[in-house]
PDB file of N, CA and C in Angstrom:
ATOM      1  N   UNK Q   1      13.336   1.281  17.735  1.00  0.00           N
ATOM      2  CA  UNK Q   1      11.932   0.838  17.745  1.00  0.00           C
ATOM      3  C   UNK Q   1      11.784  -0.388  16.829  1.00  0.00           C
ATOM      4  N   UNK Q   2      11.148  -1.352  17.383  1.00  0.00           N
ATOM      5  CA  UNK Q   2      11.166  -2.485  16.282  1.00  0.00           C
ATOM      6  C   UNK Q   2      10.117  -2.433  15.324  1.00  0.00           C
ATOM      7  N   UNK Q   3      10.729  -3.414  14.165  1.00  0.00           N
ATOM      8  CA  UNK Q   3      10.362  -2.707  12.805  1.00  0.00           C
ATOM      9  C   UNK Q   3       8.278  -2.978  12.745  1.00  0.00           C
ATOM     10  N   UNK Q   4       8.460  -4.406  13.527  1.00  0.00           N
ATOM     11  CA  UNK Q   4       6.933  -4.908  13.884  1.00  0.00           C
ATOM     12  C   UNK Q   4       5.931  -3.970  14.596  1.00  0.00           C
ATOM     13  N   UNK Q   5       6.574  -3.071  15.703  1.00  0.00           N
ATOM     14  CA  UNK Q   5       5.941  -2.093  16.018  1.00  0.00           C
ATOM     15  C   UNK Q   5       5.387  -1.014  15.009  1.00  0.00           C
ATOM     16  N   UNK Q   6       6.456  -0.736  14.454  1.00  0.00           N
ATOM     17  CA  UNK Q   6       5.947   0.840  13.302  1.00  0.00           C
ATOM     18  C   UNK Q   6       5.149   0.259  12.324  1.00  0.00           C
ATOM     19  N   UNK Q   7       5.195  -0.987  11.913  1.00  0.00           N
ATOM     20  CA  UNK Q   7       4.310  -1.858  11.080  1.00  0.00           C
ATOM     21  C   UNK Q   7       2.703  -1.995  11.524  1.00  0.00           C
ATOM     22  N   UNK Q   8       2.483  -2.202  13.022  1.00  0.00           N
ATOM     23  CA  UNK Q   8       1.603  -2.331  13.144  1.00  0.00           C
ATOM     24  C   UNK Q   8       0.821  -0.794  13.985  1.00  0.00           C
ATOM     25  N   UNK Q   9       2.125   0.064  14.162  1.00  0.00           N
ATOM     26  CA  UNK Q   9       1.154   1.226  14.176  1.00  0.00           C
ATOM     27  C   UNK Q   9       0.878   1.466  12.740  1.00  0.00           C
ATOM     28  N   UNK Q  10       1.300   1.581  11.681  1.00  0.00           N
ATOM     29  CA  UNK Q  10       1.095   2.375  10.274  1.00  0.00           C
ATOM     30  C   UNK Q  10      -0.365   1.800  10.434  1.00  0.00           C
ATOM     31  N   UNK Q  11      -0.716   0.554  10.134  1.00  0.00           N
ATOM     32  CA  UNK Q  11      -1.767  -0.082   9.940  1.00  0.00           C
ATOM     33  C   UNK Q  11      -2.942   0.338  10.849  1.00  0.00           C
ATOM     34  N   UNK Q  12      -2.705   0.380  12.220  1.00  0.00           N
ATOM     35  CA  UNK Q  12      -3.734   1.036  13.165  1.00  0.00           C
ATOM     36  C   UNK Q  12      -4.410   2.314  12.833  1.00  0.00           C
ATOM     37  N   UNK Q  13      -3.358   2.938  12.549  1.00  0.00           N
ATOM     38  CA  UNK Q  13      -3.624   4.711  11.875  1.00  0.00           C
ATOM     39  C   UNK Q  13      -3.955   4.488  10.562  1.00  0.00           C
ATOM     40  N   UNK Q  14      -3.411   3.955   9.433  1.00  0.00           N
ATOM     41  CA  UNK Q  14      -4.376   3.681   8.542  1.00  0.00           C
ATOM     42  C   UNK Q  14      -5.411   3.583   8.560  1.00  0.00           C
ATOM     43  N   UNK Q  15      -5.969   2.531   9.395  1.00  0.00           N
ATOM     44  CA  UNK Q  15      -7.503   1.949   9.452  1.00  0.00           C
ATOM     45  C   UNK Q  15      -8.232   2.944  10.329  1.00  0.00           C
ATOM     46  N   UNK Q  16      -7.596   3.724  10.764  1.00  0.00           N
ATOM     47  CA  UNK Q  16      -8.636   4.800  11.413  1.00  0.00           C
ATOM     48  C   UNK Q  16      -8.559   6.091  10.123  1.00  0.00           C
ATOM     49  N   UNK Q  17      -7.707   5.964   9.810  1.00  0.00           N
ATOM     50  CA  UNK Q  17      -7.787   7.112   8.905  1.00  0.00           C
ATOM     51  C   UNK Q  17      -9.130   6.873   7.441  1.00  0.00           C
ATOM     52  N   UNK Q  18      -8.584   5.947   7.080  1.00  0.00           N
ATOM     53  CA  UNK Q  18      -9.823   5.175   5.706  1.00  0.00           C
ATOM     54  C   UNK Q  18     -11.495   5.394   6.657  1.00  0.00           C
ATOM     55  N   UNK Q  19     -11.578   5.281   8.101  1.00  0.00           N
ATOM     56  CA  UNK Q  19     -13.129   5.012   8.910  1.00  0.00           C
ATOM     57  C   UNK Q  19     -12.701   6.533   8.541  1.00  0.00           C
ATOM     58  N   UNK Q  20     -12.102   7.424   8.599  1.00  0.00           N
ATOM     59  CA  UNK Q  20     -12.267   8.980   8.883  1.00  0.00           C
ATOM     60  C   UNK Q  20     -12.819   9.513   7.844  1.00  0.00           C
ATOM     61  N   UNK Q  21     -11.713   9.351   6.643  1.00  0.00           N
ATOM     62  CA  UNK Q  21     -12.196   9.878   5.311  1.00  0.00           C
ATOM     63  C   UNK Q  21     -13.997   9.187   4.889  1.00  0.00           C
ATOM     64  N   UNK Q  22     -14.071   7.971   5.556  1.00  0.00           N
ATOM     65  CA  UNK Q  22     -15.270   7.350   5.086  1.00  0.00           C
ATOM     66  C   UNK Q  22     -16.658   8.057   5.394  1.00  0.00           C
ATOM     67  N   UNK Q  23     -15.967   8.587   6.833  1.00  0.00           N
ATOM     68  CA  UNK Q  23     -17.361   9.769   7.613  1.00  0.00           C
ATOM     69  C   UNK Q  23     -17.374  10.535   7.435  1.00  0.00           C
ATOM     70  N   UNK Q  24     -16.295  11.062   6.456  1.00  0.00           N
ATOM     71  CA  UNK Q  24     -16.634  12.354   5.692  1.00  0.00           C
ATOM     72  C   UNK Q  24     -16.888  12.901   4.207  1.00  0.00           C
ATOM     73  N   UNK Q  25     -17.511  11.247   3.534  1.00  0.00           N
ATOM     74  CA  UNK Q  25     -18.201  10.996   2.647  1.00  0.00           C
ATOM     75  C   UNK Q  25     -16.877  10.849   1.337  1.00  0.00           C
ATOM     76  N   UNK Q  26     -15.776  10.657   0.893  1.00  0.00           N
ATOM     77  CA  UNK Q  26     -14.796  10.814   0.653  1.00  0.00           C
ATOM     78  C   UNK Q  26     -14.815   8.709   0.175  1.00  0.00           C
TER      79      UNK Q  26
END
């Protein structure tokens, strides 16, 4: 898997994760 891929999933899932914790007042 190239390394640019897992790079830019981490980041995708990050940034949904930070909106997640954010809607759950956190």
């Amino acid at each position: 898997m190239p390394r640019s891929l897992v790079a830019g999933g981490a980041g995708f899932l990050g940034s949904h994760f930070c909106d997640y914790l954010l809607e759950k007042g956190h």
